Amino acid sequence: MRISYDTATDALYIHLSEMPGADAEEIAPGVVVDFGEDGRLVGIEIDHASKLLDLTKLETESIPLPT
Amino acid sequence: MVRRSYLKLEWCIAVIEKPLRREVQADGRVQFWGMVEEMAERHPNLHGRALKVVTLSDGVTIHTAYPDRNFKVEENAD
């Protein structure tokens, strides 16, 4: 999983999969989810991210990251 | 835009230039909707969907674009 942020547009994107998107849907104002060809979620785009999220910190909990 | 590589820039430009509907958001960004025949032909799963393009307040710089399931052509066509 990868998170990227564009400071110019204040848009944050959560890459859930490396599979390319084939469809999308706006599920809430400023929030668009992307689906792969198999219908699985591949990413989430959040507009005006700095207003919706606290971008000053990033925490994970119980994510099985390799040590 | 790169993450939605199934969308062509030329489609977005065409929608901006000749939209079915244009709306300015509260933040000044501009939303455009349009039907793109080639998009439906290349991607049958998107048949009947309008392409929504959002630009920055200049009305030209594309911020994002995606096929909009919620746009009803019959309600918005001129």
Tab-separated table of C-alpha atoms in Angstrom:
chain	number	residue	atom	x	y	z
A	1	MET	CA	0.000	0.000	0.000
A	2	ARG	CA	1.276	3.448	-0.823
A	3	ILE	CA	0.051	6.922	0.039
A	4	SER	CA	0.878	9.900	-2.142
A	5	TYR	CA	-0.010	13.534	-1.743
A	6	ASP	CA	-0.047	16.339	-4.284
A	7	THR	CA	0.577	19.656	-2.587
A	8	ALA	CA	-0.459	21.628	-5.675
A	9	THR	CA	-3.981	20.218	-5.665
A	10	ASP	CA	-4.231	19.126	-2.012
A	11	ALA	CA	-5.206	15.655	-3.182
A	12	LEU	CA	-4.191	12.481	-1.384
A	13	TYR	CA	-4.224	9.096	-3.052
A	14	ILE	CA	-4.078	5.752	-1.305
A	15	HIS	CA	-2.740	3.094	-3.643
A	16	LEU	CA	-4.235	-0.177	-2.421
A	17	SER	CA	-3.009	-2.271	-5.326
A	18	GLU	CA	-0.648	-1.982	-8.277
A	19	MET	CA	-3.456	-3.218	-10.510
A	20	PRO	CA	-4.546	-0.449	-12.896
A	21	GLY	CA	-7.964	1.084	-12.464
A	22	ALA	CA	-10.782	0.355	-14.881
A	23	ASP	CA	-13.658	2.167	-13.219
A	24	ALA	CA	-14.287	4.758	-10.551
A	25	GLU	CA	-17.033	6.061	-8.330
A	26	GLU	CA	-17.450	9.153	-6.198
A	27	ILE	CA	-18.642	7.756	-2.893
A	28	ALA	CA	-18.719	11.047	-0.995
A	29	PRO	CA	-18.035	14.660	-1.984
A	30	GLY	CA	-14.379	14.790	-2.944
A	31	VAL	CA	-13.766	11.073	-2.375
A	32	VAL	CA	-13.392	8.854	-5.437
A	33	VAL	CA	-12.594	5.154	-5.314
A	34	ASP	CA	-11.012	3.251	-8.151
A	35	PHE	CA	-11.766	-0.328	-9.107
A	36	GLY	CA	-9.697	-2.765	-11.104
A	37	GLU	CA	-11.057	-4.860	-13.957
A	38	ASP	CA	-12.043	-7.532	-11.492
A	39	GLY	CA	-14.098	-5.046	-9.498
A	40	ARG	CA	-11.724	-4.949	-6.577
A	41	LEU	CA	-10.812	-1.677	-4.940
A	42	VAL	CA	-7.416	-0.471	-6.128
A	43	GLY	CA	-7.258	3.078	-4.823
A	44	ILE	CA	-8.876	5.951	-3.008
A	45	GLU	CA	-8.581	9.618	-3.962
A	46	ILE	CA	-9.331	12.254	-1.333
A	47	ASP	CA	-9.703	15.841	-2.423
A	48	HIS	CA	-8.967	18.769	-0.080
A	49	ALA	CA	-7.045	16.276	1.997
A	50	SER	CA	-5.472	18.839	4.320
A	51	LYS	CA	-8.942	19.965	5.376
A	52	LEU	CA	-10.265	16.467	5.950
A	53	LEU	CA	-7.228	14.704	7.341
A	54	ASP	CA	-4.409	15.394	9.747
A	55	LEU	CA	-1.454	15.181	7.380
A	56	THR	CA	1.080	16.014	10.074
A	57	LYS	CA	1.376	12.428	11.205
A	58	LEU	CA	0.990	8.934	9.874
A	59	GLU	CA	0.532	5.993	12.154
A	60	THR	CA	0.054	2.322	11.553
A	61	GLU	CA	-1.378	-0.244	13.906
A	62	SER	CA	-0.814	-3.970	13.701
A	63	ILE	CA	0.302	-3.778	10.082
A	64	PRO	CA	2.553	-6.788	9.505
A	65	LEU	CA	5.462	-4.834	8.088
A	66	PRO	CA	8.629	-6.844	7.575
A	67	THR	CA	11.322	-6.060	10.099
B	1	MET	CA	-4.892	11.237	-14.263
B	2	VAL	CA	-2.090	8.729	-14.613
B	3	ARG	CA	-3.816	6.348	-12.232
B	4	ARG	CA	-6.887	6.333	-14.490
B	5	SER	CA	-4.877	5.486	-17.564
B	6	TYR	CA	-8.022	4.175	-19.250
B	7	LEU	CA	-9.048	7.813	-19.686
B	8	LYS	CA	-7.510	9.839	-22.487
B	9	LEU	CA	-6.477	13.440	-22.059
B	10	GLU	CA	-8.152	14.300	-25.338
B	11	TRP	CA	-11.466	13.097	-23.926
B	12	CYS	CA	-11.105	15.405	-20.958
B	13	ILE	CA	-10.258	18.326	-23.187
B	14	ALA	CA	-13.264	17.602	-25.380
B	15	VAL	CA	-15.552	17.587	-22.343
B	16	ILE	CA	-14.112	20.872	-21.091
B	17	GLU	CA	-14.547	22.481	-24.490
B	18	LYS	CA	-18.084	21.266	-25.043
B	19	PRO	CA	-19.667	20.144	-21.789
B	20	LEU	CA	-23.197	18.949	-21.264
B	21	ARG	CA	-23.025	20.695	-17.951
B	22	ARG	CA	-20.613	23.037	-16.209
B	23	GLU	CA	-20.678	23.863	-12.512
B	24	VAL	CA	-18.406	25.932	-10.306
B	25	GLN	CA	-17.668	24.409	-6.922
B	26	ALA	CA	-17.657	26.441	-3.704
B	27	ASP	CA	-13.843	26.249	-3.724
B	28	GLY	CA	-13.680	27.790	-7.199
B	29	ARG	CA	-12.831	24.579	-9.020
B	30	VAL	CA	-14.911	23.839	-12.065
B	31	GLN	CA	-16.761	20.626	-12.865
B	32	PHE	CA	-17.562	19.601	-16.414
B	33	TRP	CA	-19.566	16.642	-17.623
B	34	GLY	CA	-19.767	15.216	-21.108
B	35	MET	CA	-20.446	12.014	-23.005
B	36	VAL	CA	-17.491	10.504	-24.815
B	37	GLU	CA	-18.465	7.945	-27.427
B	38	GLU	CA	-14.946	6.565	-27.768
B	39	MET	CA	-14.752	5.980	-24.016
B	40	ALA	CA	-17.877	3.820	-24.165
B	41	GLU	CA	-16.595	1.961	-27.226
B	42	ARG	CA	-13.220	1.177	-25.685
B	43	HIS	CA	-14.646	0.422	-22.250
B	44	PRO	CA	-18.098	-1.188	-22.509
B	45	ASN	CA	-18.371	-1.230	-18.727
B	46	LEU	CA	-18.525	2.562	-18.889
B	47	HIS	CA	-21.294	2.681	-21.478
B	48	GLY	CA	-23.868	5.362	-20.672
B	49	ARG	CA	-21.618	7.134	-18.184
B	50	ALA	CA	-20.657	10.745	-18.482
B	51	LEU	CA	-17.025	11.699	-18.057
B	52	LYS	CA	-16.639	14.185	-15.228
B	53	VAL	CA	-13.643	16.479	-15.373
B	54	VAL	CA	-12.699	18.805	-12.544
B	55	THR	CA	-10.334	21.670	-13.222
B	56	LEU	CA	-8.719	24.194	-10.991
B	57	SER	CA	-10.366	27.604	-10.821
B	58	ASP	CA	-8.736	28.591	-14.116
B	59	GLY	CA	-11.141	26.260	-15.890
B	60	VAL	CA	-8.279	24.688	-17.818
B	61	THR	CA	-5.862	22.866	-15.504
B	62	ILE	CA	-7.256	19.398	-14.993
B	63	HIS	CA	-7.360	18.309	-11.361
B	64	THR	CA	-9.112	14.968	-11.754
B	65	ALA	CA	-11.425	13.076	-14.080
B	66	TYR	CA	-13.517	9.961	-13.771
B	67	PRO	CA	-16.614	8.297	-15.218
B	68	ASP	CA	-19.524	9.613	-13.181
B	69	ARG	CA	-22.211	7.089	-12.270
B	70	ASN	CA	-24.389	9.771	-10.724
B	71	PHE	CA	-24.751	12.061	-13.731
B	72	LYS	CA	-28.036	11.612	-15.547
B	73	VAL	CA	-27.854	12.741	-19.158
B	74	GLU	CA	-31.610	13.134	-19.580
B	75	GLU	CA	-31.797	15.588	-16.687
B	76	ASN	CA	-28.838	17.655	-17.815
B	77	ALA	CA	-28.828	17.662	-21.607
B	78	ASP	CA	-29.606	20.990	-23.245
